[in-house]
Coordinates of N, CA and C in Angstrom, one line a residue:
Chain A
G22 N 1.6 14.9 10.6 CA 2.7 14.0 11.1 C 2.8 12.7 10.3
A23 N 3.7 11.8 10.7 CA 3.9 10.6 10.0 C 4.3 10.7 8.6
V24 N 5.3 11.5 8.3 CA 5.8 11.7 6.9 C 6.9 10.8 6.6
V25 N 6.8 10.1 5.4 CA 7.8 9.3 4.9 C 8.4 9.9 3.6
S26 N 9.7 10.0 3.5 CA 10.3 10.6 2.4 C 11.1 9.5 1.6
Q27 N 10.9 9.4 0.3 CA 11.6 8.4 -0.5 C 12.4 9.1 -1.5
H28 N 13.6 8.7 -1.7 CA 14.5 9.3 -2.6 C 15.4 8.3 -3.4
P29 N 15.7 8.5 -4.7 CA 15.1 9.5 -5.5 C 13.7 9.2 -6.0
S30 N 13.1 10.1 -6.6 CA 11.7 9.9 -7.1 C 11.8 9.2 -8.5
R31 N 12.9 9.4 -9.2 CA 13.0 8.8 -10.5 C 14.4 8.5 -10.8
V32 N 14.6 7.4 -11.4 CA 16.0 7.0 -11.8 C 15.9 6.4 -13.2
I33 N 16.8 6.8 -14.1 CA 17.0 6.2 -15.4 C 18.4 5.9 -15.5
C34 N 18.7 4.6 -15.7 CA 20.1 4.2 -15.8 C 20.3 3.0 -16.8
K35 N 21.5 2.7 -17.0 CA 21.9 1.6 -18.0 C 21.8 0.3 -17.3
S36 N 21.5 -0.7 -18.1 CA 21.5 -2.1 -17.6 C 22.8 -2.4 -17.0
G37 N 22.8 -3.1 -15.8 CA 24.0 -3.5 -15.1 C 24.3 -2.6 -14.0
T38 N 23.7 -1.5 -13.9 CA 23.9 -0.5 -12.8 C 23.2 -1.0 -11.6
S39 N 23.8 -0.7 -10.4 CA 23.1 -0.9 -9.1 C 22.5 0.4 -8.7
V40 N 21.3 0.4 -8.2 CA 20.6 1.6 -7.8 C 20.1 1.5 -6.3
K41 N 20.4 2.5 -5.6 CA 20.0 2.6 -4.2 C 18.9 3.5 -4.0
I42 N 17.8 3.1 -3.3 CA 16.7 3.9 -3.0 C 16.6 4.0 -1.5
E43 N 16.4 5.3 -1.0 CA 16.3 5.5 0.4 C 14.9 5.8 0.9
C44 N 14.6 5.3 2.0 CA 13.2 5.6 2.6 C 13.5 6.1 4.1
R45 N 13.0 7.3 4.3 CA 13.2 7.9 5.6 C 11.9 8.3 6.3
S46 N 11.8 8.0 7.5 CA 10.6 8.5 8.3 C 11.1 9.8 8.9
L47 N 10.4 10.9 8.6 CA 10.9 12.2 9.0 C 10.5 12.7 10.4
D48 N 9.4 12.3 10.8 CA 8.9 12.8 12.1 C 8.5 11.7 13.1
F49 N 9.0 10.5 12.8 CA 8.7 9.4 13.8 C 9.7 8.3 13.6
Q50 N 9.8 7.4 14.5 CA 10.7 6.3 14.4 C 10.0 5.1 13.9
A51 N 10.7 4.3 13.1 CA 10.0 3.1 12.5 C 10.9 1.9 12.6
T52 N 10.5 1.0 13.5 CA 11.3 -0.3 13.6 C 11.0 -1.2 12.4
T53 N 9.9 -1.0 11.8 CA 9.6 -1.8 10.6 C 9.2 -1.0 9.4
M54 N 9.8 -1.3 8.3 CA 9.5 -0.6 7.1 C 9.2 -1.7 6.0
F55 N 8.5 -1.4 5.0 CA 8.1 -2.4 4.0 C 8.5 -1.8 2.6
W56 N 8.9 -2.7 1.8 CA 9.2 -2.4 0.4 C 8.2 -3.1 -0.5
Y57 N 7.7 -2.3 -1.5 CA 6.7 -2.8 -2.4 C 7.2 -2.5 -3.8
R58 N 6.6 -3.3 -4.7 CA 6.8 -3.0 -6.2 C 5.4 -3.0 -6.8
Q59 N 5.3 -2.0 -7.7 CA 4.0 -1.9 -8.4 C 4.1 -1.7 -9.9
F60 N 3.5 -2.6 -10.6 CA 3.4 -2.4 -12.1 C 2.2 -1.6 -12.5
P61 N 2.2 -1.0 -13.7 CA 1.1 -0.2 -14.1 C -0.3 -0.9 -13.9
K62 N -1.2 -0.2 -13.3 CA -2.6 -0.6 -13.1 C -2.6 -1.9 -12.3
Q63 N -1.6 -2.2 -11.5 CA -1.7 -3.4 -10.7 C -1.5 -3.1 -9.2
S64 N -1.7 -4.1 -8.4 CA -1.6 -3.9 -7.0 C -0.2 -3.7 -6.5
L65 N -0.1 -3.2 -5.3 CA 1.3 -3.2 -4.6 C 1.6 -4.6 -4.2
M66 N 2.8 -5.1 -4.6 CA 3.3 -6.4 -4.3 C 4.4 -6.2 -3.2
L67 N 4.1 -6.8 -2.1 CA 5.1 -6.7 -1.0 C 6.4 -7.5 -1.4
M68 N 7.5 -6.8 -1.3 CA 8.8 -7.5 -1.6 C 9.4 -8.0 -0.3
A69 N 9.5 -7.2 0.7 CA 10.2 -7.6 1.9 C 9.8 -6.7 3.0
T70 N 10.0 -7.2 4.2 CA 9.8 -6.5 5.5 C 11.1 -6.2 6.1
S71 N 11.4 -4.9 6.3 CA 12.7 -4.4 6.8 C 12.6 -4.1 8.3
N72 N 13.4 -4.8 9.0 CA 13.4 -4.6 10.5 C 14.7 -4.0 11.0
E73 N 14.6 -2.9 11.7 CA 15.8 -2.2 12.2 C 16.7 -3.1 13.0
G74 N 17.9 -3.2 12.6 CA 18.9 -3.9 13.3 C 18.9 -5.4 13.1
S75 N 18.1 -5.9 12.1 CA 18.1 -7.3 11.8 C 17.9 -7.5 10.3
K76 N 18.0 -8.7 9.9 CA 17.9 -9.0 8.4 C 16.4 -8.8 8.0
A77 N 16.3 -8.5 6.7 CA 15.0 -8.3 6.2 C 14.3 -9.7 5.9
T78 N 13.0 -9.7 5.9 CA 12.3 -10.9 5.6 C 11.7 -10.7 4.2
Y79 N 12.1 -11.6 3.3 CA 11.7 -11.5 1.9 C 10.5 -12.3 1.6
E80 N 9.6 -11.8 0.8 CA 8.5 -12.6 0.3 C 8.9 -13.7 -0.7
Q81 N 8.1 -14.7 -0.8 CA 8.4 -15.8 -1.7 C 8.6 -15.3 -3.1
G82 N 9.7 -15.7 -3.7 CA 9.9 -15.3 -5.1 C 10.8 -14.1 -5.3
V83 N 11.1 -13.4 -4.2 CA 11.9 -12.2 -4.3 C 13.3 -12.6 -4.0
E84 N 14.3 -12.2 -4.9 CA 15.7 -12.6 -4.7 C 16.3 -11.7 -3.7
K85 N 16.8 -12.2 -2.6 CA 17.4 -11.3 -1.6 C 18.8 -10.8 -2.0
D86 N 19.4 -11.5 -2.9 CA 20.7 -11.1 -3.4 C 20.6 -10.0 -4.5
K87 N 19.4 -10.0 -5.1 CA 19.1 -9.0 -6.1 C 18.6 -7.7 -5.5
F88 N 17.8 -7.8 -4.5 CA 17.2 -6.6 -3.8 C 17.7 -6.6 -2.4
L89 N 18.8 -5.8 -2.2 CA 19.5 -5.8 -0.9 C 18.8 -4.7 0.0
I90 N 18.4 -5.1 1.2 CA 17.7 -4.2 2.1 C 18.6 -4.0 3.3
N91 N 18.8 -2.7 3.7 CA 19.5 -2.4 4.9 C 18.6 -1.4 5.8
H92 N 18.5 -1.7 7.0 CA 17.6 -0.9 7.9 C 18.5 -0.6 9.1
A93 N 19.4 0.4 8.9 CA 20.5 0.6 9.9 C 20.1 1.5 11.1
S94 N 19.0 2.3 10.9 CA 18.5 3.1 12.0 C 17.0 3.1 12.0
L95 N 16.5 3.8 13.1 CA 15.0 3.8 13.2 C 14.3 4.7 12.3
T96 N 15.1 5.4 11.4 CA 14.5 6.3 10.5 C 14.9 6.1 9.1
L97 N 15.7 5.1 8.8 CA 16.2 4.9 7.4 C 16.3 3.5 7.0
S98 N 15.7 3.2 5.9 CA 15.8 1.9 5.3 C 16.2 2.1 3.8
T99 N 17.1 1.3 3.3 CA 17.5 1.4 1.9 C 17.3 0.1 1.1
L100 N 16.9 0.3 -0.1 CA 16.8 -0.9 -1.0 C 17.7 -0.7 -2.2
T101 N 18.6 -1.6 -2.4 CA 19.5 -1.6 -3.5 C 19.2 -2.6 -4.5
V102 N 18.9 -2.2 -5.7 CA 18.6 -3.1 -6.8 C 20.0 -3.4 -7.5
T103 N 20.5 -4.5 -7.3 CA 21.9 -4.8 -7.8 C 21.9 -5.3 -9.3
S104 N 22.8 -4.8 -10.0 CA 22.9 -5.2 -11.4 C 21.6 -5.2 -12.1
A105 N 21.0 -4.0 -12.1 CA 19.6 -3.9 -12.6 C 19.5 -4.2 -14.1
H106 N 18.4 -4.8 -14.5 CA 18.1 -5.1 -15.9 C 16.8 -4.5 -16.3
P107 N 16.4 -4.4 -17.5 CA 15.2 -3.8 -17.9 C 13.9 -4.4 -17.2
E108 N 14.0 -5.7 -16.9 CA 12.8 -6.3 -16.3 C 12.7 -5.8 -14.8
D109 N 13.7 -5.2 -14.3 CA 13.6 -4.6 -12.9 C 12.9 -3.2 -13.0
S110 N 12.6 -2.7 -14.2 CA 12.0 -1.4 -14.3 C 10.6 -1.5 -13.6
S111 N 10.3 -0.6 -12.7 CA 9.0 -0.6 -12.0 C 8.9 0.6 -11.1
F112 N 7.8 0.6 -10.4 CA 7.6 1.7 -9.4 C 7.8 1.0 -8.0
Y113 N 8.8 1.5 -7.3 CA 9.1 0.9 -6.0 C 8.6 1.9 -4.9
I114 N 7.9 1.4 -3.9 CA 7.3 2.2 -2.9 C 7.7 1.6 -1.5
C115 N 8.1 2.5 -0.6 CA 8.3 2.0 0.8 C 7.2 2.5 1.7
S116 N 7.1 1.9 2.8 CA 6.2 2.4 3.8 C 6.8 2.1 5.2
A117 N 6.3 2.8 6.2 CA 6.8 2.6 7.6 C 5.7 2.5 8.6
R118 N 6.0 1.9 9.6 CA 5.0 1.7 10.7 C 5.6 2.3 12.0
V119 N 4.8 3.1 12.7 CA 5.4 3.8 13.9 C 5.9 2.8 14.9
A120 N 7.1 3.0 15.4 CA 7.7 2.2 16.4 C 7.0 2.2 17.7
G121 N 6.8 1.1 18.3 CA 6.2 1.1 19.6 C 4.7 1.0 19.5
A122 N 4.1 1.1 18.4 CA 2.6 1.1 18.2 C 2.2 -0.4 18.4
F123 N 1.2 -0.5 19.1 CA 0.7 -1.9 19.3 C -0.6 -2.2 18.4
G124 N -0.7 -3.4 18.0 CA -1.9 -3.8 17.3 C -1.9 -3.2 15.9
N125 N -3.0 -3.1 15.4 CA -3.2 -2.7 14.0 C -3.1 -1.2 13.8
Q126 N -2.1 -0.9 13.0 CA -1.8 0.5 12.7 C -1.7 0.7 11.2
P127 N -2.0 1.9 10.7 CA -1.8 2.2 9.3 C -0.3 2.2 8.9
Q128 N -0.1 2.0 7.7 CA 1.3 2.2 7.2 C 1.3 3.6 6.5
H129 N 2.5 4.2 6.6 CA 2.7 5.5 6.0 C 3.7 5.4 4.9
F130 N 3.2 5.8 3.7 CA 4.0 5.5 2.5 C 4.8 6.7 2.0
G131 N 5.9 6.4 1.3 CA 6.6 7.4 0.6 C 6.0 7.6 -0.8
D132 N 6.5 8.5 -1.6 CA 5.9 8.8 -2.9 C 6.4 7.9 -4.0
G133 N 7.2 6.9 -3.7 CA 7.7 6.0 -4.7 C 8.9 6.4 -5.5
T134 N 9.5 5.5 -6.1 CA 10.7 5.7 -7.0 C 10.4 5.0 -8.3
R135 N 10.3 5.8 -9.4 CA 10.1 5.2 -10.7 C 11.5 4.8 -11.3
L136 N 11.7 3.5 -11.4 CA 13.0 3.0 -11.9 C 12.9 2.6 -13.3
S137 N 13.7 3.1 -14.2 CA 13.7 2.8 -15.6 C 15.1 2.3 -16.0
I138 N 15.2 1.1 -16.4 CA 16.5 0.5 -16.8 C 16.5 0.4 -18.4
L139 N 17.5 1.0 -18.9 CA 17.6 1.1 -20.4 C 18.4 -0.1 -21.0
Chain B
S239 N -5.3 -20.4 -1.7 CA -4.5 -19.3 -1.2 C -5.4 -18.0 -1.0
Q240 N -4.8 -17.1 -0.2 CA -5.6 -15.9 0.1 C -5.8 -15.1 -1.2
K241 N -7.0 -14.5 -1.3 CA -7.3 -13.7 -2.5 C -8.1 -12.5 -2.1
I242 N -7.7 -11.4 -2.7 CA -8.5 -10.1 -2.4 C -8.9 -9.6 -3.8
E243 N -10.2 -9.3 -3.9 CA -10.7 -8.8 -5.2 C -11.4 -7.4 -5.1
Q244 N -11.0 -6.6 -5.9 CA -11.6 -5.3 -6.1 C -12.0 -5.1 -7.6
N245 N -13.1 -4.4 -7.8 CA -13.5 -4.3 -9.2 C -12.5 -3.6 -10.0
S246 N -12.0 -4.2 -11.0 CA -10.9 -3.7 -11.9 C -11.4 -2.6 -12.8
E247 N -12.7 -2.6 -13.0 CA -13.3 -1.5 -13.9 C -13.4 -0.2 -13.2
A248 N -13.2 0.9 -13.8 CA -13.3 2.2 -13.2 C -14.8 2.4 -12.9
L249 N -15.0 3.1 -11.8 CA -16.3 3.6 -11.4 C -16.5 5.0 -11.7
N250 N -17.4 5.3 -12.6 CA -17.6 6.6 -13.1 C -18.9 7.2 -12.6
I251 N -18.9 8.3 -11.8 CA -20.1 8.8 -11.2 C -20.2 10.3 -11.4
Q252 N -21.4 10.8 -11.2 CA -21.6 12.2 -11.2 C -21.3 12.9 -9.9
E253 N -20.7 14.0 -9.9 CA -20.5 14.8 -8.7 C -21.7 14.9 -7.9
G254 N -21.5 14.8 -6.6 CA -22.7 14.8 -5.6 C -23.3 13.5 -5.3
K255 N -23.0 12.5 -6.1 CA -23.6 11.2 -5.8 C -22.7 10.4 -4.9
T256 N -23.2 9.3 -4.4 CA -22.4 8.5 -3.4 C -21.7 7.4 -4.2
A257 N -20.4 7.3 -4.0 CA -19.6 6.3 -4.6 C -19.5 5.1 -3.7
T258 N -19.7 3.9 -4.2 CA -19.5 2.7 -3.4 C -18.6 1.7 -4.0
L259 N -17.5 1.4 -3.3 CA -16.5 0.5 -3.9 C -16.5 -0.8 -3.0
T260 N -16.2 -1.9 -3.6 CA -16.3 -3.2 -3.0 C -14.9 -3.9 -2.9
C261 N -14.7 -4.5 -1.8 CA -13.5 -5.4 -1.6 C -14.0 -6.7 -1.0
N262 N -13.7 -7.8 -1.8 CA -14.1 -9.1 -1.4 C -12.8 -9.9 -1.1
Y263 N -12.9 -10.8 -0.2 CA -11.7 -11.7 0.0 C -12.1 -13.1 0.3
T264 N -11.2 -14.0 0.0 CA -11.5 -15.5 0.2 C -10.3 -16.1 0.8
N265 N -10.5 -17.3 1.4 CA -9.5 -18.0 2.1 C -8.7 -17.2 3.1
Y266 N -9.5 -16.4 3.9 CA -8.9 -15.4 4.7 C -9.8 -15.1 5.9
S267 N -9.2 -14.8 7.0 CA -9.9 -14.3 8.2 C -9.1 -13.1 8.8
P268 N -9.1 -12.0 8.2 CA -8.3 -10.9 8.6 C -8.8 -10.3 9.9
A269 N -7.9 -9.8 10.8 CA -8.3 -9.2 12.0 C -8.8 -7.7 11.8
Y270 N -8.3 -7.1 10.7 CA -8.6 -5.8 10.4 C -8.4 -5.5 8.9
L271 N -9.0 -4.4 8.4 CA -9.0 -4.1 7.0 C -8.8 -2.6 6.9
Q272 N -8.0 -2.2 5.9 CA -7.7 -0.8 5.7 C -8.0 -0.3 4.3
W273 N -8.3 0.9 4.2 CA -8.5 1.5 2.9 C -7.6 2.7 2.7
Y274 N -7.0 2.7 1.4 CA -6.0 3.7 1.1 C -6.5 4.4 -0.2
R275 N -6.0 5.6 -0.4 CA -6.2 6.3 -1.7 C -4.8 6.4 -2.4
Q276 N -4.8 6.2 -3.7 CA -3.5 6.4 -4.4 C -3.8 7.2 -5.6
D277 N -3.1 8.3 -5.8 CA -3.1 9.2 -6.9 C -2.0 8.7 -7.9
P278 N -2.1 9.0 -9.2 CA -1.1 8.5 -10.2 C 0.3 9.0 -9.8
G279 N 1.2 8.1 -9.8 CA 2.6 8.4 -9.5 C 2.9 8.8 -8.1
R280 N 2.0 8.5 -7.2 CA 2.2 8.8 -5.8 C 2.0 7.5 -5.0
G281 N 2.5 7.6 -3.7 CA 2.3 6.5 -2.8 C 0.9 6.5 -2.2
P282 N 0.4 5.4 -1.7 CA -0.9 5.4 -1.1 C -1.0 6.2 0.1
V283 N -2.2 6.7 0.4 CA -2.4 7.5 1.6 C -3.5 6.8 2.4
F284 N -3.3 6.6 3.7 CA -4.2 5.9 4.6 C -5.5 6.7 4.7
L285 N -6.6 6.0 4.7 CA -7.9 6.7 4.9 C -8.6 6.2 6.2
L286 N -8.9 4.9 6.2 CA -9.6 4.3 7.3 C -9.2 2.9 7.6
L287 N -9.3 2.5 8.9 CA -9.0 1.2 9.4 C -10.3 0.7 10.1
I288 N -10.7 -0.6 9.9 CA -11.8 -1.1 10.6 C -11.4 -2.5 11.1
R289 N -11.8 -2.8 12.3 CA -11.5 -4.1 12.9 C -12.6 -5.1 12.7
E290 N -12.3 -6.4 12.9 CA -13.2 -7.4 12.6 C -14.4 -7.4 13.5
N291 N -14.3 -6.8 14.6 CA -15.5 -6.7 15.5 C -16.2 -5.4 15.4
E292 N -15.9 -4.6 14.4 CA -16.6 -3.4 14.0 C -17.4 -3.6 12.8
K293 N -18.6 -3.1 12.8 CA -19.4 -3.3 11.6 C -19.3 -2.1 10.6
E294 N -19.0 -0.9 11.2 CA -19.0 0.3 10.4 C -18.0 1.3 11.0
K295 N -17.4 2.1 10.2 CA -16.5 3.2 10.6 C -16.7 4.4 9.7
R296 N -16.8 5.6 10.3 CA -17.0 6.8 9.5 C -15.9 7.8 9.8
K297 N -15.7 8.6 8.7 CA -14.7 9.7 8.8 C -15.2 10.7 7.8
E298 N -15.8 11.8 8.3 CA -16.2 12.9 7.4 C -17.2 12.3 6.3
R299 N -16.8 12.4 5.1 CA -17.7 11.9 4.0 C -17.5 10.4 3.7
L300 N -16.6 9.8 4.4 CA -16.2 8.4 4.1 C -16.9 7.5 5.1
K301 N -17.3 6.3 4.6 CA -17.8 5.2 5.5 C -17.4 3.9 5.0
V302 N -16.9 3.1 5.9 CA -16.5 1.7 5.6 C -17.3 0.7 6.4
T303 N -17.7 -0.4 5.8 CA -18.4 -1.5 6.5 C -17.5 -2.7 6.3
F304 N -17.7 -3.6 7.2 CA -16.9 -4.8 7.3 C -17.8 -6.0 7.6
D305 N -18.1 -6.9 6.7 CA -18.9 -8.0 7.0 C -18.1 -9.3 6.9
T306 N -17.7 -9.8 8.0 CA -16.9 -11.0 8.1 C -17.6 -12.3 7.6
T307 N -18.9 -12.2 7.6 CA -19.7 -13.4 7.2 C -19.6 -13.4 5.6
L308 N -19.9 -12.3 5.0 CA -19.8 -12.2 3.6 C -18.4 -12.1 3.0
K309 N -17.5 -11.8 4.0 CA -16.1 -11.6 3.6 C -16.0 -10.5 2.6
Q310 N -16.5 -9.3 3.0 CA -16.6 -8.2 2.2 C -16.6 -6.9 2.9
S311 N -15.9 -5.9 2.3 CA -15.9 -4.5 2.9 C -16.5 -3.6 1.8
L312 N -17.3 -2.7 2.2 CA -17.8 -1.6 1.3 C -17.2 -0.3 1.7
F313 N -16.8 0.5 0.7 CA -16.2 1.8 1.0 C -17.1 2.8 0.3
H314 N -17.7 3.8 1.1 CA -18.6 4.8 0.5 C -18.0 6.2 0.6
I315 N -18.2 6.9 -0.4 CA -17.9 8.4 -0.4 C -19.2 9.1 -0.7
T316 N -19.7 9.8 0.3 CA -20.9 10.6 0.0 C -20.6 12.0 -0.5
A317 N -21.6 12.5 -1.2 CA -21.4 13.9 -1.8 C -20.1 13.9 -2.5
S318 N -19.9 13.0 -3.5 CA -18.5 12.9 -4.1 C -18.2 14.2 -4.9
Q319 N -16.9 14.4 -5.0 CA -16.4 15.6 -5.6 C -15.3 15.2 -6.7
P320 N -15.1 16.0 -7.7 CA -14.0 15.6 -8.7 C -12.7 15.3 -8.0
A321 N -12.4 16.0 -6.9 CA -11.1 15.8 -6.2 C -11.1 14.4 -5.6
D322 N -12.2 13.7 -5.5 CA -12.1 12.4 -5.0 C -11.7 11.4 -6.0
S323 N -11.5 11.8 -7.2 CA -11.1 10.9 -8.3 C -9.7 10.4 -8.0
A324 N -9.5 9.1 -7.9 CA -8.3 8.4 -7.6 C -8.5 6.9 -7.6
T325 N -7.5 6.2 -7.3 CA -7.6 4.7 -7.1 C -7.7 4.4 -5.7
Y326 N -8.6 3.6 -5.3 CA -8.8 3.2 -3.9 C -8.4 1.8 -3.7
L327 N -7.6 1.5 -2.7 CA -7.0 0.2 -2.4 C -7.5 -0.3 -1.1
C328 N -8.0 -1.5 -1.0 CA -8.2 -2.1 0.3 C -7.0 -3.0 0.6
A329 N -6.8 -3.2 1.9 CA -5.6 -3.9 2.3 C -6.0 -4.7 3.6
L330 N -5.6 -5.9 3.7 CA -5.8 -6.8 4.8 C -4.6 -7.2 5.5
D331 N -4.6 -7.4 6.8 CA -3.4 -7.8 7.5 C -3.0 -9.2 7.1
G332 N -1.7 -9.4 7.2 CA -1.1 -10.6 6.7 C -1.2 -11.8 7.6
M333 N -2.0 -11.7 8.7 CA -2.3 -12.8 9.6 C -1.1 -13.4 10.2
D334 N 0.0 -12.6 10.4 CA 1.1 -13.1 11.1 C 1.6 -11.9 12.0
S335 N 2.7 -12.0 12.6 CA 3.1 -11.0 13.6 C 3.9 -9.9 12.9
S336 N 4.0 -9.9 11.6 CA 4.9 -9.0 10.9 C 4.2 -7.6 10.6
Y337 N 2.9 -7.6 10.8 CA 2.1 -6.4 10.5 C 2.1 -6.0 9.0
K338 N 2.5 -6.9 8.2 CA 2.5 -6.6 6.8 C 1.0 -6.6 6.3
L339 N 0.8 -5.9 5.2 CA -0.5 -5.8 4.5 C -0.5 -6.4 3.2
I340 N -1.6 -7.0 2.8 CA -1.8 -7.6 1.5 C -2.9 -6.7 0.8
F341 N -2.5 -6.1 -0.3 CA -3.3 -5.2 -1.0 C -4.2 -5.8 -2.1
G342 N -5.4 -5.3 -2.3 CA -6.1 -5.5 -3.5 C -5.6 -4.7 -4.7
S343 N -6.1 -5.0 -5.9 CA -5.5 -4.3 -7.1 C -6.1 -2.9 -7.2
G344 N -7.1 -2.5 -6.4 CA -7.6 -1.2 -6.5 C -8.7 -1.0 -7.5
T345 N -9.6 0.0 -7.2 CA -10.6 0.4 -8.1 C -10.4 1.9 -8.4
R346 N -10.4 2.3 -9.6 CA -10.3 3.7 -10.0 C -11.7 4.3 -10.0
L347 N -11.7 5.5 -9.3 CA -13.0 6.2 -9.2 C -12.8 7.5 -10.0
L348 N -13.8 7.8 -10.9 CA -13.8 9.0 -11.6 C -15.1 9.8 -11.3
V349 N -15.0 11.0 -10.8 CA -16.1 11.8 -10.4 C -16.2 12.9 -11.4
R350 N -17.3 12.9 -12.2 CA -17.5 13.9 -13.2 C -18.1 15.2 -12.6
P351 N -17.6 16.4 -13.0 CA -18.2 17.6 -12.5 C -19.6 17.8 -13.1

């Protein structure tokens, strides 16, 4: 159980393109999802916390107009990288937390999206 | 500022031995700590969670300790197997109501057959 699906797994596109990444919880509901960015051999850096039905909370230094997050349902959050440039190339990973769970719970991760901007 | 440190050098051990990975933190008093496994090109997979009032937690061949005085967690894999080769990440709660996690940079484990 607790499967998170992330799509697409890989994107290669030209500079200036906007790219949308989907994160779905397949067998549970998630009021909270998280978006991370990971560079090679580095840690996961939290970009934002996505809350169903409300605005996302962005970490310091993350441009909210650059990385648009929508969490329209209890099973889907999307991250749109707007007008992507080569420096946005990275591995983007989402995770979800089971809705209604109290206290400290693990996060369930998708398999990531490798974004390459030419 | 809060800081989480994991040994950046790969840990290379012989199959059958016990692997011990370390996670140290400073300027921090987390309520709980989690360990994840990450394979190349994949998302992390949850392994174990330990709370501040727990000294030790076990799951099959895995054991985690949590010393809030030393500000350190140790992650042990006994009877290691080549399939255990991966990067292991420790993560601490963000100390707010968001349930966000702050991750260490991970330690790569290589188990030789």
